[in-house]
Amino acid sequence: RGNDDDQGIAFEYEVARSDGQLCWVEVFASTGPWRDRPATIMMVHDITEKKVSEEALREAEQSVHRMGRAIEFLDQPFVLWDDDDRLVACNTRFRDFVPGGSEACYVGALYADLALRIARSGMIPDAVGREDEWVAMRQRQRDKPEHALQIVLDDGRVMLLRDERLADGGSASIVVDISEAQRQADLIKASEARYAAMFKAAGQAVMTFDGRGRVVAFNPAAERLFGYSTSEIIGESVRCLLADEAALADSSILDLFKSGARSRENPGA
């Protein structure tokens, strides 16, 4: 690669040393007198280290570019931080998640600054009025490996913030929308609460046994009927409730316990 000017020409090229190793040199050549004769004078500088650094920088930039394209395919907000907690790369979904977008999510932005921006935006009701405290709490939590925090946004969405420390000292953060999963969990919890209330309030004795005939649930009416408290009977055999253990030989009772166990193992059977 050369560059002409009025004083001479400058160029770079790769040369081979006597030991066979290759190196890069920068050459500046000009014409001038040498021992009263016209001559070409060349000054040569070893720029191998500079070339290696430039190549490493190009490879790093290409790596970041490839990484950026890869994380852009993620459906969730995702960001990488260096060991000083400065932003290295993030996807569009993360920029959309953070108030200020691209203006705030620039390479080198501090995690603490972005966390404070989020806290001050009001998008996390739990952080309103205690923004600095919330950011400090998040900083402490991120020091724990593979930490996850569940937050509720002002629009009702439930998000899971997950941080993971990387081998190079940096970290990765991902934000997952778990609103639907949380809604389903709440429905199941409410259903279980209704069943528990009905089980407890039933006027008749209601008992549940596992496949081996052991008591796993015993309602208040059953306590009154048999005289056992729930804490006494749970885990005990049905034999405790039968006056004649010979009744266990009745195949219909044994089959009932077994079929109950099978239905729990394979609900669709």
PDB file of C-alpha atoms in Angstrom:
ATOM      1  CA  ARG A   1       0.000   0.000   0.000  1.00  0.00           C
ATOM      2  CA  GLY A   2       1.678   3.223  -1.104  1.00  0.00           C
ATOM      3  CA  ASN A   3       1.222   6.961  -0.773  1.00  0.00           C
ATOM      4  CA  ASP A   4       2.968   9.420  -3.100  1.00  0.00           C
ATOM      5  CA  ASP A   5       3.859  12.966  -2.128  1.00  0.00           C
ATOM      6  CA  ASP A   6       6.267  15.597  -3.362  1.00  0.00           C
ATOM      7  CA  GLN A   7       9.036  14.396  -1.084  1.00  0.00           C
ATOM      8  CA  GLY A   8       8.864  10.684  -1.916  1.00  0.00           C
ATOM      9  CA  ILE A   9       6.659   7.683  -1.531  1.00  0.00           C
ATOM     10  CA  ALA A  10       5.493   5.765   1.569  1.00  0.00           C
ATOM     11  CA  PHE A  11       4.199   2.213   1.505  1.00  0.00           C
ATOM     12  CA  GLU A  12       3.734  -0.881   3.658  1.00  0.00           C
ATOM     13  CA  TYR A  13       4.420  -4.476   2.767  1.00  0.00           C
ATOM     14  CA  GLU A  14       5.229  -7.845   4.268  1.00  0.00           C
ATOM     15  CA  VAL A  15       8.830  -9.046   4.223  1.00  0.00           C
ATOM     16  CA  ALA A  16      10.604 -12.240   5.224  1.00  0.00           C
ATOM     17  CA  ARG A  17      13.452 -12.247   7.730  1.00  0.00           C
ATOM     18  CA  SER A  18      16.482 -14.501   7.383  1.00  0.00           C
ATOM     19  CA  ASP A  19      14.936 -16.919   9.908  1.00  0.00           C
ATOM     20  CA  GLY A  20      11.836 -17.310   7.729  1.00  0.00           C
ATOM     21  CA  GLN A  21       9.526 -15.267   9.940  1.00  0.00           C
ATOM     22  CA  LEU A  22       7.277 -12.731   8.255  1.00  0.00           C
ATOM     23  CA  CYS A  23       6.926  -9.157   9.424  1.00  0.00           C
ATOM     24  CA  TRP A  24       5.324  -5.949   8.269  1.00  0.00           C
ATOM     25  CA  VAL A  25       7.377  -2.858   7.479  1.00  0.00           C
ATOM     26  CA  GLU A  26       6.628   0.723   6.570  1.00  0.00           C
ATOM     27  CA  VAL A  27       8.933   2.170   3.951  1.00  0.00           C
ATOM     28  CA  PHE A  28       9.520   5.796   3.068  1.00  0.00           C
ATOM     29  CA  ALA A  29      11.477   6.179  -0.192  1.00  0.00           C
ATOM     30  CA  SER A  30      12.819   9.340  -1.747  1.00  0.00           C
ATOM     31  CA  THR A  31      15.489  10.307  -4.213  1.00  0.00           C
ATOM     32  CA  GLY A  32      18.615  12.216  -3.330  1.00  0.00           C
ATOM     33  CA  PRO A  33      22.359  12.338  -3.699  1.00  0.00           C
ATOM     34  CA  TRP A  34      24.480   9.569  -2.283  1.00  0.00           C
ATOM     35  CA  ARG A  35      28.257  10.018  -2.558  1.00  0.00           C
ATOM     36  CA  ASP A  36      27.747  12.599  -5.278  1.00  0.00           C
ATOM     37  CA  ARG A  37      25.472  10.318  -7.239  1.00  0.00           C
ATOM     38  CA  PRO A  38      21.649  10.187  -7.580  1.00  0.00           C
ATOM     39  CA  ALA A  39      20.189   7.472  -5.423  1.00  0.00           C
ATOM     40  CA  THR A  40      16.977   6.167  -3.913  1.00  0.00           C
ATOM     41  CA  ILE A  41      17.007   6.387  -0.141  1.00  0.00           C
ATOM     42  CA  MET A  42      14.647   4.139   1.843  1.00  0.00           C
ATOM     43  CA  MET A  43      13.823   4.342   5.548  1.00  0.00           C
ATOM     44  CA  VAL A  44      12.224   1.157   6.916  1.00  0.00           C
ATOM     45  CA  HIS A  45      10.267   0.795  10.175  1.00  0.00           C
ATOM     46  CA  ASP A  46       9.050  -2.466  11.694  1.00  0.00           C
ATOM     47  CA  ILE A  47       5.259  -2.093  12.128  1.00  0.00           C
ATOM     48  CA  THR A  48       4.453  -5.751  12.826  1.00  0.00           C
ATOM     49  CA  GLU A  49       3.072  -5.004  16.298  1.00  0.00           C
ATOM     50  CA  LYS A  50       0.885  -2.252  14.885  1.00  0.00           C
ATOM     51  CA  LYS A  51      -0.448  -4.585  12.171  1.00  0.00           C
ATOM     52  CA  VAL A  52      -1.165  -7.343  14.688  1.00  0.00           C
ATOM     53  CA  SER A  53      -3.074  -4.850  16.858  1.00  0.00           C
ATOM     54  CA  GLU A  54      -5.045  -3.574  13.877  1.00  0.00           C
ATOM     55  CA  GLU A  55      -5.933  -7.123  12.843  1.00  0.00           C
ATOM     56  CA  ALA A  56      -6.991  -7.991  16.367  1.00  0.00           C
ATOM     57  CA  LEU A  57      -9.162  -4.880  16.440  1.00  0.00           C
ATOM     58  CA  ARG A  58     -10.777  -5.806  13.114  1.00  0.00           C
ATOM     59  CA  GLU A  59     -11.472  -9.318  14.340  1.00  0.00           C
ATOM     60  CA  ALA A  60     -12.947  -7.956  17.564  1.00  0.00           C
ATOM     61  CA  GLU A  61     -15.184  -5.570  15.612  1.00  0.00           C
ATOM     62  CA  GLN A  62     -16.303  -8.401  13.332  1.00  0.00           C
ATOM     63  CA  SER A  63     -16.974 -10.598  16.353  1.00  0.00           C
ATOM     64  CA  VAL A  64     -19.086  -7.876  17.975  1.00  0.00           C
ATOM     65  CA  HIS A  65     -20.944  -7.413  14.689  1.00  0.00           C
ATOM     66  CA  ARG A  66     -21.668 -11.129  14.408  1.00  0.00           C
ATOM     67  CA  MET A  67     -22.708 -11.258  18.061  1.00  0.00           C
ATOM     68  CA  GLY A  68     -25.000  -8.272  17.526  1.00  0.00           C
ATOM     69  CA  ARG A  69     -26.693  -9.976  14.591  1.00  0.00           C
ATOM     70  CA  ALA A  70     -27.106 -13.163  16.630  1.00  0.00           C
ATOM     71  CA  ILE A  71     -28.701 -11.532  19.682  1.00  0.00           C
ATOM     72  CA  GLU A  72     -31.004  -9.534  17.432  1.00  0.00           C
ATOM     73  CA  PHE A  73     -32.847 -12.797  16.698  1.00  0.00           C
ATOM     74  CA  LEU A  74     -33.770 -13.257  20.375  1.00  0.00           C
ATOM     75  CA  ASP A  75     -37.417 -12.649  21.216  1.00  0.00           C
ATOM     76  CA  GLN A  76     -36.555 -11.131  24.598  1.00  0.00           C
ATOM     77  CA  PRO A  77     -34.590  -8.007  25.591  1.00  0.00           C
ATOM     78  CA  PHE A  78     -30.937  -9.058  25.882  1.00  0.00           C
ATOM     79  CA  VAL A  79     -27.751  -7.178  26.783  1.00  0.00           C
ATOM     80  CA  LEU A  80     -24.078  -7.949  27.395  1.00  0.00           C
ATOM     81  CA  TRP A  81     -21.948  -6.040  29.934  1.00  0.00           C
ATOM     82  CA  ASP A  82     -18.174  -5.952  30.354  1.00  0.00           C
ATOM     83  CA  ASP A  83     -16.362  -6.480  33.666  1.00  0.00           C
ATOM     84  CA  ASP A  84     -16.834  -2.778  34.494  1.00  0.00           C
ATOM     85  CA  ASP A  85     -20.611  -3.144  34.003  1.00  0.00           C
ATOM     86  CA  ARG A  86     -20.566  -1.122  30.788  1.00  0.00           C
ATOM     87  CA  LEU A  87     -22.808  -2.033  27.871  1.00  0.00           C
ATOM     88  CA  VAL A  88     -21.060  -4.044  25.136  1.00  0.00           C
ATOM     89  CA  ALA A  89     -23.993  -5.033  22.933  1.00  0.00           C
ATOM     90  CA  CYS A  90     -27.773  -5.256  23.117  1.00  0.00           C
ATOM     91  CA  ASN A  91     -30.673  -6.040  20.821  1.00  0.00           C
ATOM     92  CA  THR A  92     -33.495  -3.819  19.620  1.00  0.00           C
ATOM     93  CA  ARG A  93     -35.921  -5.315  22.139  1.00  0.00           C
ATOM     94  CA  PHE A  94     -33.663  -4.194  24.985  1.00  0.00           C
ATOM     95  CA  ARG A  95     -33.454  -0.678  23.552  1.00  0.00           C
ATOM     96  CA  ASP A  96     -37.252  -0.643  23.279  1.00  0.00           C
ATOM     97  CA  PHE A  97     -37.518  -1.802  26.902  1.00  0.00           C
ATOM     98  CA  VAL A  98     -35.282   0.934  28.324  1.00  0.00           C
ATOM     99  CA  PRO A  99     -36.708   4.491  28.442  1.00  0.00           C
ATOM    100  CA  GLY A 100     -34.688   6.612  26.030  1.00  0.00           C
ATOM    101  CA  GLY A 101     -34.078   3.747  23.625  1.00  0.00           C
ATOM    102  CA  SER A 102     -30.969   3.962  21.436  1.00  0.00           C
ATOM    103  CA  GLU A 103     -29.971   7.311  22.921  1.00  0.00           C
ATOM    104  CA  ALA A 104     -29.593   5.689  26.341  1.00  0.00           C
ATOM    105  CA  CYS A 105     -28.342   2.259  25.251  1.00  0.00           C
ATOM    106  CA  TYR A 106     -25.024   3.197  23.676  1.00  0.00           C
ATOM    107  CA  VAL A 107     -21.846   1.111  23.870  1.00  0.00           C
ATOM    108  CA  GLY A 108     -20.110   1.996  27.135  1.00  0.00           C
ATOM    109  CA  ALA A 109     -23.264   3.013  29.011  1.00  0.00           C
ATOM    110  CA  LEU A 110     -23.081   2.066  32.688  1.00  0.00           C
ATOM    111  CA  TYR A 111     -25.503  -0.513  34.058  1.00  0.00           C
ATOM    112  CA  ALA A 112     -26.216   1.673  37.094  1.00  0.00           C
ATOM    113  CA  ASP A 113     -27.202   4.625  34.854  1.00  0.00           C
ATOM    114  CA  LEU A 114     -29.632   2.528  32.821  1.00  0.00           C
ATOM    115  CA  ALA A 115     -31.095   0.919  35.941  1.00  0.00           C
ATOM    116  CA  LEU A 116     -31.656   4.366  37.453  1.00  0.00           C
ATOM    117  CA  ARG A 117     -33.267   5.563  34.232  1.00  0.00           C
ATOM    118  CA  ILE A 118     -35.682   2.603  34.367  1.00  0.00           C
ATOM    119  CA  ALA A 119     -36.439   3.209  38.056  1.00  0.00           C
ATOM    120  CA  ARG A 120     -37.118   6.920  37.543  1.00  0.00           C
ATOM    121  CA  SER A 121     -39.411   6.292  34.562  1.00  0.00           C
ATOM    122  CA  GLY A 122     -42.157   4.913  36.808  1.00  0.00           C
ATOM    123  CA  MET A 123     -42.464   1.748  34.726  1.00  0.00           C
ATOM    124  CA  ILE A 124     -41.726  -0.353  37.843  1.00  0.00           C
ATOM    125  CA  PRO A 125     -44.213   0.693  40.561  1.00  0.00           C
ATOM    126  CA  ASP A 126     -42.151  -1.037  43.255  1.00  0.00           C
ATOM    127  CA  ALA A 127     -39.251   1.355  42.537  1.00  0.00           C
ATOM    128  CA  VAL A 128     -41.279   4.585  42.646  1.00  0.00           C
ATOM    129  CA  GLY A 129     -40.202   6.837  45.497  1.00  0.00           C
ATOM    130  CA  ARG A 130     -37.123   4.726  46.298  1.00  0.00           C
ATOM    131  CA  GLU A 131     -35.265   4.738  43.013  1.00  0.00           C
ATOM    132  CA  ASP A 132     -31.723   4.870  44.434  1.00  0.00           C
ATOM    133  CA  GLU A 133     -32.534   2.105  46.915  1.00  0.00           C
ATOM    134  CA  TRP A 134     -33.984  -0.059  44.127  1.00  0.00           C
ATOM    135  CA  VAL A 135     -30.883   0.385  41.954  1.00  0.00           C
ATOM    136  CA  ALA A 136     -28.612  -0.489  44.905  1.00  0.00           C
ATOM    137  CA  MET A 137     -30.721  -3.592  45.520  1.00  0.00           C
ATOM    138  CA  ARG A 138     -30.378  -4.620  41.871  1.00  0.00           C
ATOM    139  CA  GLN A 139     -26.609  -4.141  42.023  1.00  0.00           C
ATOM    140  CA  ARG A 140     -26.376  -6.435  45.051  1.00  0.00           C
ATOM    141  CA  GLN A 141     -28.565  -9.052  43.409  1.00  0.00           C
ATOM    142  CA  ARG A 142     -26.465  -9.090  40.230  1.00  0.00           C
ATOM    143  CA  ASP A 143     -23.425 -10.158  42.238  1.00  0.00           C
ATOM    144  CA  LYS A 144     -25.165 -13.473  42.836  1.00  0.00           C
ATOM    145  CA  PRO A 145     -24.587 -15.993  40.024  1.00  0.00           C
ATOM    146  CA  GLU A 146     -27.591 -16.781  37.847  1.00  0.00           C
ATOM    147  CA  HIS A 147     -29.849 -14.472  39.825  1.00  0.00           C
ATOM    148  CA  ALA A 148     -33.429 -13.855  38.679  1.00  0.00           C
ATOM    149  CA  LEU A 149     -35.827 -11.134  39.825  1.00  0.00           C
ATOM    150  CA  GLN A 150     -39.559 -11.045  39.126  1.00  0.00           C
ATOM    151  CA  ILE A 151     -41.013  -7.564  38.614  1.00  0.00           C
ATOM    152  CA  VAL A 152     -44.444  -6.231  37.739  1.00  0.00           C
ATOM    153  CA  LEU A 153     -44.577  -3.334  35.263  1.00  0.00           C
ATOM    154  CA  ASP A 154     -47.008  -0.442  35.383  1.00  0.00           C
ATOM    155  CA  ASP A 155     -48.936  -1.948  32.444  1.00  0.00           C
ATOM    156  CA  GLY A 156     -49.523  -5.173  34.393  1.00  0.00           C
ATOM    157  CA  ARG A 157     -46.971  -7.342  32.611  1.00  0.00           C
ATOM    158  CA  VAL A 158     -44.875  -9.666  34.761  1.00  0.00           C
ATOM    159  CA  MET A 159     -41.212  -9.826  33.769  1.00  0.00           C
ATOM    160  CA  LEU A 160     -38.341 -12.018  34.891  1.00  0.00           C
ATOM    161  CA  LEU A 161     -34.946 -10.271  34.960  1.00  0.00           C
ATOM    162  CA  ARG A 162     -32.134 -12.792  34.804  1.00  0.00           C
ATOM    163  CA  ASP A 163     -28.425 -12.003  35.175  1.00  0.00           C
ATOM    164  CA  GLU A 164     -25.525 -14.376  34.689  1.00  0.00           C
ATOM    165  CA  ARG A 165     -21.837 -13.717  35.261  1.00  0.00           C
ATOM    166  CA  LEU A 166     -19.543 -14.781  32.416  1.00  0.00           C
ATOM    167  CA  ALA A 167     -16.089 -16.339  32.515  1.00  0.00           C
ATOM    168  CA  ASP A 168     -14.395 -13.099  31.407  1.00  0.00           C
ATOM    169  CA  GLY A 169     -15.861 -11.163  34.341  1.00  0.00           C
ATOM    170  CA  GLY A 170     -18.635  -9.569  32.323  1.00  0.00           C
ATOM    171  CA  SER A 171     -22.286 -10.510  32.496  1.00  0.00           C
ATOM    172  CA  ALA A 172     -25.396 -11.069  30.419  1.00  0.00           C
ATOM    173  CA  SER A 173     -28.923  -9.916  31.223  1.00  0.00           C
ATOM    174  CA  ILE A 174     -32.173 -11.086  29.700  1.00  0.00           C
ATOM    175  CA  VAL A 175     -35.741  -9.938  30.346  1.00  0.00           C
ATOM    176  CA  VAL A 176     -38.450 -12.569  29.868  1.00  0.00           C
ATOM    177  CA  ASP A 177     -42.170 -11.815  29.746  1.00  0.00           C
ATOM    178  CA  ILE A 178     -43.789 -14.430  32.001  1.00  0.00           C
ATOM    179  CA  SER A 179     -47.193 -12.748  32.181  1.00  0.00           C
ATOM    180  CA  GLU A 180     -49.088 -15.685  30.658  1.00  0.00           C
ATOM    181  CA  ALA A 181     -47.229 -18.263  32.743  1.00  0.00           C
ATOM    182  CA  GLN A 182     -47.936 -16.211  35.861  1.00  0.00           C
ATOM    183  CA  ARG A 183     -51.621 -15.926  34.923  1.00  0.00           C
ATOM    184  CA  GLN A 184     -51.859 -19.704  34.547  1.00  0.00           C
ATOM    185  CA  ALA A 185     -50.062 -20.208  37.866  1.00  0.00           C
ATOM    186  CA  ASP A 186     -52.490 -17.794  39.559  1.00  0.00           C
ATOM    187  CA  LEU A 187     -55.463 -19.691  38.086  1.00  0.00           C
ATOM    188  CA  ILE A 188     -54.098 -23.009  39.352  1.00  0.00           C
ATOM    189  CA  LYS A 189     -53.428 -21.492  42.758  1.00  0.00           C
ATOM    190  CA  ALA A 190     -56.956 -20.081  42.919  1.00  0.00           C
ATOM    191  CA  SER A 191     -58.406 -23.444  41.851  1.00  0.00           C
ATOM    192  CA  GLU A 192     -56.404 -25.237  44.522  1.00  0.00           C
ATOM    193  CA  ALA A 193     -57.570 -22.703  47.107  1.00  0.00           C
ATOM    194  CA  ARG A 194     -61.214 -23.285  46.120  1.00  0.00           C
ATOM    195  CA  TYR A 195     -60.758 -27.053  46.318  1.00  0.00           C
ATOM    196  CA  ALA A 196     -59.069 -26.747  49.721  1.00  0.00           C
ATOM    197  CA  ALA A 197     -61.956 -24.606  50.989  1.00  0.00           C
ATOM    198  CA  MET A 198     -64.554 -27.091  49.705  1.00  0.00           C
ATOM    199  CA  PHE A 199     -62.574 -30.029  51.122  1.00  0.00           C
ATOM    200  CA  LYS A 200     -62.407 -28.367  54.507  1.00  0.00           C
ATOM    201  CA  ALA A 201     -66.050 -27.240  54.578  1.00  0.00           C
ATOM    202  CA  ALA A 202     -67.576 -30.516  53.351  1.00  0.00           C
ATOM    203  CA  GLY A 203     -70.095 -31.937  55.794  1.00  0.00           C
ATOM    204  CA  GLN A 204     -69.132 -35.505  54.885  1.00  0.00           C
ATOM    205  CA  ALA A 205     -65.862 -37.225  55.615  1.00  0.00           C
ATOM    206  CA  VAL A 206     -63.509 -36.871  52.638  1.00  0.00           C
ATOM    207  CA  MET A 207     -60.215 -38.751  52.496  1.00  0.00           C
ATOM    208  CA  THR A 208     -57.533 -39.193  49.857  1.00  0.00           C
ATOM    209  CA  PHE A 209     -55.201 -42.213  49.631  1.00  0.00           C
ATOM    210  CA  ASP A 210     -52.129 -42.949  47.546  1.00  0.00           C
ATOM    211  CA  GLY A 211     -51.599 -46.129  45.525  1.00  0.00           C
ATOM    212  CA  ARG A 212     -50.377 -48.023  48.599  1.00  0.00           C
ATOM    213  CA  GLY A 213     -53.421 -47.139  50.659  1.00  0.00           C
ATOM    214  CA  ARG A 214     -51.760 -44.424  52.761  1.00  0.00           C
ATOM    215  CA  VAL A 215     -53.712 -41.353  53.842  1.00  0.00           C
ATOM    216  CA  VAL A 216     -52.606 -38.159  52.087  1.00  0.00           C
ATOM    217  CA  ALA A 217     -55.582 -35.909  52.888  1.00  0.00           C
ATOM    218  CA  PHE A 218     -58.152 -35.929  55.723  1.00  0.00           C
ATOM    219  CA  ASN A 219     -60.828 -33.261  56.137  1.00  0.00           C
ATOM    220  CA  PRO A 220     -62.357 -31.977  59.432  1.00  0.00           C
ATOM    221  CA  ALA A 221     -65.489 -34.119  58.970  1.00  0.00           C
ATOM    222  CA  ALA A 222     -63.242 -37.203  58.712  1.00  0.00           C
ATOM    223  CA  GLU A 223     -61.453 -36.124  61.883  1.00  0.00           C
ATOM    224  CA  ARG A 224     -64.792 -35.980  63.700  1.00  0.00           C
ATOM    225  CA  LEU A 225     -65.950 -39.315  62.305  1.00  0.00           C
ATOM    226  CA  PHE A 226     -62.798 -41.365  63.000  1.00  0.00           C
ATOM    227  CA  GLY A 227     -61.381 -39.462  65.954  1.00  0.00           C
ATOM    228  CA  TYR A 228     -57.935 -38.953  64.388  1.00  0.00           C
ATOM    229  CA  SER A 229     -56.407 -35.526  63.858  1.00  0.00           C
ATOM    230  CA  THR A 230     -54.961 -34.809  60.409  1.00  0.00           C
ATOM    231  CA  SER A 231     -51.413 -34.724  61.807  1.00  0.00           C
ATOM    232  CA  GLU A 232     -51.933 -38.195  63.332  1.00  0.00           C
ATOM    233  CA  ILE A 233     -53.397 -39.923  60.298  1.00  0.00           C
ATOM    234  CA  ILE A 234     -51.427 -38.487  57.355  1.00  0.00           C
ATOM    235  CA  GLY A 235     -49.080 -41.151  56.015  1.00  0.00           C
ATOM    236  CA  GLU A 236     -50.788 -43.964  57.911  1.00  0.00           C
ATOM    237  CA  SER A 237     -52.293 -47.014  56.242  1.00  0.00           C
ATOM    238  CA  VAL A 238     -56.002 -47.424  55.585  1.00  0.00           C
ATOM    239  CA  ARG A 239     -55.791 -50.294  58.088  1.00  0.00           C
ATOM    240  CA  CYS A 240     -56.116 -47.679  60.848  1.00  0.00           C
ATOM    241  CA  LEU A 241     -59.635 -46.964  59.656  1.00  0.00           C
ATOM    242  CA  LEU A 242     -60.879 -50.541  59.236  1.00  0.00           C
ATOM    243  CA  ALA A 243     -62.238 -52.664  62.056  1.00  0.00           C
ATOM    244  CA  ASP A 244     -61.505 -55.848  60.118  1.00  0.00           C
ATOM    245  CA  GLU A 245     -58.183 -55.899  58.240  1.00  0.00           C
ATOM    246  CA  ALA A 246     -59.483 -58.865  56.313  1.00  0.00           C
ATOM    247  CA  ALA A 247     -61.506 -56.326  54.351  1.00  0.00           C
ATOM    248  CA  LEU A 248     -58.264 -55.361  52.603  1.00  0.00           C
ATOM    249  CA  ALA A 249     -58.426 -58.714  50.869  1.00  0.00           C
ATOM    250  CA  ASP A 250     -61.435 -57.410  49.004  1.00  0.00           C
ATOM    251  CA  SER A 251     -59.991 -56.957  45.520  1.00  0.00           C
ATOM    252  CA  SER A 252     -62.341 -54.056  44.824  1.00  0.00           C
ATOM    253  CA  ILE A 253     -60.663 -51.949  47.539  1.00  0.00           C
ATOM    254  CA  LEU A 254     -57.142 -52.825  46.353  1.00  0.00           C
ATOM    255  CA  ASP A 255     -58.076 -52.169  42.737  1.00  0.00           C
ATOM    256  CA  LEU A 256     -59.504 -48.797  43.732  1.00  0.00           C
ATOM    257  CA  PHE A 257     -56.221 -47.695  45.315  1.00  0.00           C
ATOM    258  CA  LYS A 258     -54.226 -48.960  42.323  1.00  0.00           C
ATOM    259  CA  SER A 259     -56.472 -47.324  39.737  1.00  0.00           C
ATOM    260  CA  GLY A 260     -56.236 -44.052  41.629  1.00  0.00           C
ATOM    261  CA  ALA A 261     -52.442 -44.239  41.503  1.00  0.00           C
ATOM    262  CA  ARG A 262     -52.502 -44.991  37.772  1.00  0.00           C
ATOM    263  CA  SER A 263     -54.811 -42.083  37.031  1.00  0.00           C
ATOM    264  CA  ARG A 264     -52.454 -39.689  38.812  1.00  0.00           C
ATOM    265  CA  GLU A 265     -49.469 -41.059  36.897  1.00  0.00           C
ATOM    266  CA  ASN A 266     -51.317 -40.961  33.571  1.00  0.00           C
ATOM    267  CA  PRO A 267     -54.247 -38.513  33.737  1.00  0.00           C
ATOM    268  CA  GLY A 268     -55.264 -39.238  30.146  1.00  0.00           C
ATOM    269  CA  ALA A 269     -55.644 -42.992  30.730  1.00  0.00           C
TER     270      ALA A 269
END
